Amino acid sequence: MNPVNYLYLAALLFTIGATGVLIRRNAIVVFMCIELMLNACNLALVAFSRMHGNLDGQIIAFFTMVVAAAEVVVGLAIIVSLFRSRHSASVDDASLMKL
Amino acid sequence: MENLIALLVAAPLLGAVVLLLGGRRLDGTGHLLGTVLAAASFVVGAVLFADMLGKGAEERTLTSTLYSWIPVEGFQADVAFRLDQLSMTFVLLITGVGTLIHLYSIGYMEHDERRRRFFGYLNLFLAAMLLLVLADNYLLLYVGWEGVGLASYLLIGFWQHKPSAATAAKKAFLVNRVGDVGLSIAIMLMFTTFGTFAFGPVLSSVDGASEGTLTAIGLMLLLAACGKSAQVPLQSWLGDAMEGPTPVSALIHAATMVTAGVYLIVRSGAIFNAAPDAQLAVVIVGAVTLLFGAIVGCAKDDIKKALAGSTMSQIGYMVLAAGLGPIGYAFAIMHLVTHGFFKAGLFLGAGSVMHGMNDEVDMRRYGGLRRYMPVTFVTFGLGYLAIIGFPGLSGFWSKDKIIEAAFAYDDGVRGWIFGGVALLGAGITAFYMTRVMIMTFFGEKRWQPDAEGNPPHPHESPKSMTIPMIVLAFGSVFAGGFFAVGDRFVNWLAPVTEFEHPHPVISVPAITTATVVVLLAGAAVAWAMYGRRPVPVEAPRGSLLTRAARRDLYQDDVNHVVLVRGGEHLTRSLVYVDHTLVDGVVNGTAAGFGGLSGRLRRLQNGYARSYAVSMFGGAAILVAATLLMRAV
């Protein structure tokens, strides 16, 4: 199967994730969309790895997973504490950091 | 012998320090100490003079380096003295006349409770002036120059309780500062051109500099000389300086201060010789000033101010002669010395008259004093004959030589113009000095009681005042002849200042005859106007010229309009430019950034999703740019 199709799929997933980040208000959903973007990148990396016939892309994909796991831990903690203090998981409610 | 040179300056300086720091304990003896130290300086000068006479003409220059003042690589400023024939002449004049004036002041200032301080200032004046003429480089000369300015400020404003004296002192100081700027610029130019400011190296390497540079240096030196010597356009301080005690006027006008400018020009002769344009400027300044001072002197009723006008005029003669180059330098200095004698004598005589007349200065309230003050009358009279250049007396020998040299300037039209001006000046001098003489000593008594209603009781002054006047009268009579016979003075100065014989456009006997005729005419006119007719006590309104001359030919009005008003307009327009242009740019920039940041602020709305949009947008732009670059 032509590996370019995987790239199209990766681009599609990334776009879906980016759109989700921009238009959804629920922090959990935004968070999931970010994960979707990361995994789209992983897919692209693995596809490139296959196309070029070396393992560099796959190794970077592993790194991405590790970083994503760490990010999930921190991000979920923030969302939980935000929910506790404001009783809402909407990202637009946490808009105090402005001039 | 070299070691004695520093002593010349040290003696009066010591006097100034002791008298000014000593406090009231010295009130009883301070004046004697000051006089003795001035005399000591004169004695040292005389010893050095005797030593100098014993040597050949070429070996007479003594130099002595006291210590290195600013020892920096490439900028060597030493406290070094040079005693040659030129500075020797000045040393003897300054200390000799200075000592006589000290002596005179003992009597004149007897009733002043601040007499000790007065003598301290007098000593400071002498020390500064001696430093000025003995310095071996322009920087040290500048120190003396400023010292003279300071001492003159302190002395002119000595009676500081009078607002007019305080103002006059400030005026003298400020006008002198303008000249000082010229001297400092000249020194800087010398340093950049020659790499040094010692007399020897600068004056001997003049050939290496361009004429433009030398002209610039010369003009700056001329500006400096104008300030100290009260030449047009910086002459306005001299008349007001009469607010000081009379001995101060004598000291400023005869021995110190105003002679400094002439000294500076003659000392820098090598620079002027190589810059004819600067020389022409010097001659013009001298010629204008000699007429200016003479005209002002004609109209003044204040005896001291009339004499001040005459000083300005006589210094104008010296500056004119100094501008003529090697044909004039020696005569400028010769006139300076003879002028030192008769002008000091005249001022001391005027002080003596004031002393006997309840400090009245208006000559219209004098008259007939010759019977009451015989010594003053005779000494003043001899000074008068000397200053108008009566044949045989000092002024005749020196002034006549200057007129001859002026006629020899450039062998043509210039000779006629400047010779004519000098000749005319001699006539006016005879007129105003005869006027002073007649109004003071001859005619009816026009005495008026002073402000407290006490009628004056004119009397001869004490011995301490008359003796200096007698000594100076001797100088006024004989000095000129002694100098002129056998060209003694010229030969004495020639190794330092160079000398060429002037070749006037008309013959020398003709000039001498013309001078005598002109001075007799001037004196006759004065006699016809003031001797034959009674002098009114209140000044008549006078002609337009008289009224102008009474106001010093509107010098203060000119300064007011040009400098004060001009300065005000300048500052006002500068403030306007500051408010509109400078503040406009600054405020505009601030407002622009304020508005811009106000708009940028809206981007910081706190919504995480809008930040995400800008991140995506930025990433998209980066990717697009990268792709574009690769495509190109």
XYZ file of N, CA, C and O in Angstrom, chain B residues 44 119 150 199 271 335 405 408 449 487 531:
44
model
N 63.845 92.749 44.443
C 64.302 91.555 43.737
C 64.369 91.833 42.238
O 65.338 91.472 41.548
N 44.663 95.712 51.127
C 46.069 95.462 50.787
C 46.291 94.010 50.383
O 47.133 93.721 49.520
N 40.282 87.936 38.634
C 39.706 87.759 39.976
C 40.035 88.959 40.857
O 39.156 89.536 41.509
N 56.313 79.092 25.243
C 56.625 80.205 24.340
C 57.674 79.821 23.298
O 57.490 80.027 22.110
N 53.590 85.138 15.977
C 52.348 84.646 15.376
C 51.724 85.748 14.519
O 51.296 85.512 13.389
N 55.495 103.176 25.140
C 54.361 104.021 25.521
C 53.678 103.443 26.747
O 53.196 104.180 27.611
N 55.243 105.438 13.417
C 55.121 104.037 12.985
C 53.801 103.815 12.278
O 53.719 103.073 11.296
N 53.912 104.739 8.894
C 54.758 103.848 8.093
C 54.069 102.536 7.773
O 54.654 101.670 7.137
N 28.463 121.940 48.800
C 28.482 121.071 49.988
C 28.078 119.643 49.616
O 27.328 119.435 48.655
N 68.036 105.700 21.210
C 67.252 104.477 21.007
C 67.495 103.448 22.104
O 67.488 102.240 21.849
N 38.275 127.729 29.509
C 39.128 128.641 30.243
C 38.629 130.062 30.189
O 38.687 130.797 31.171
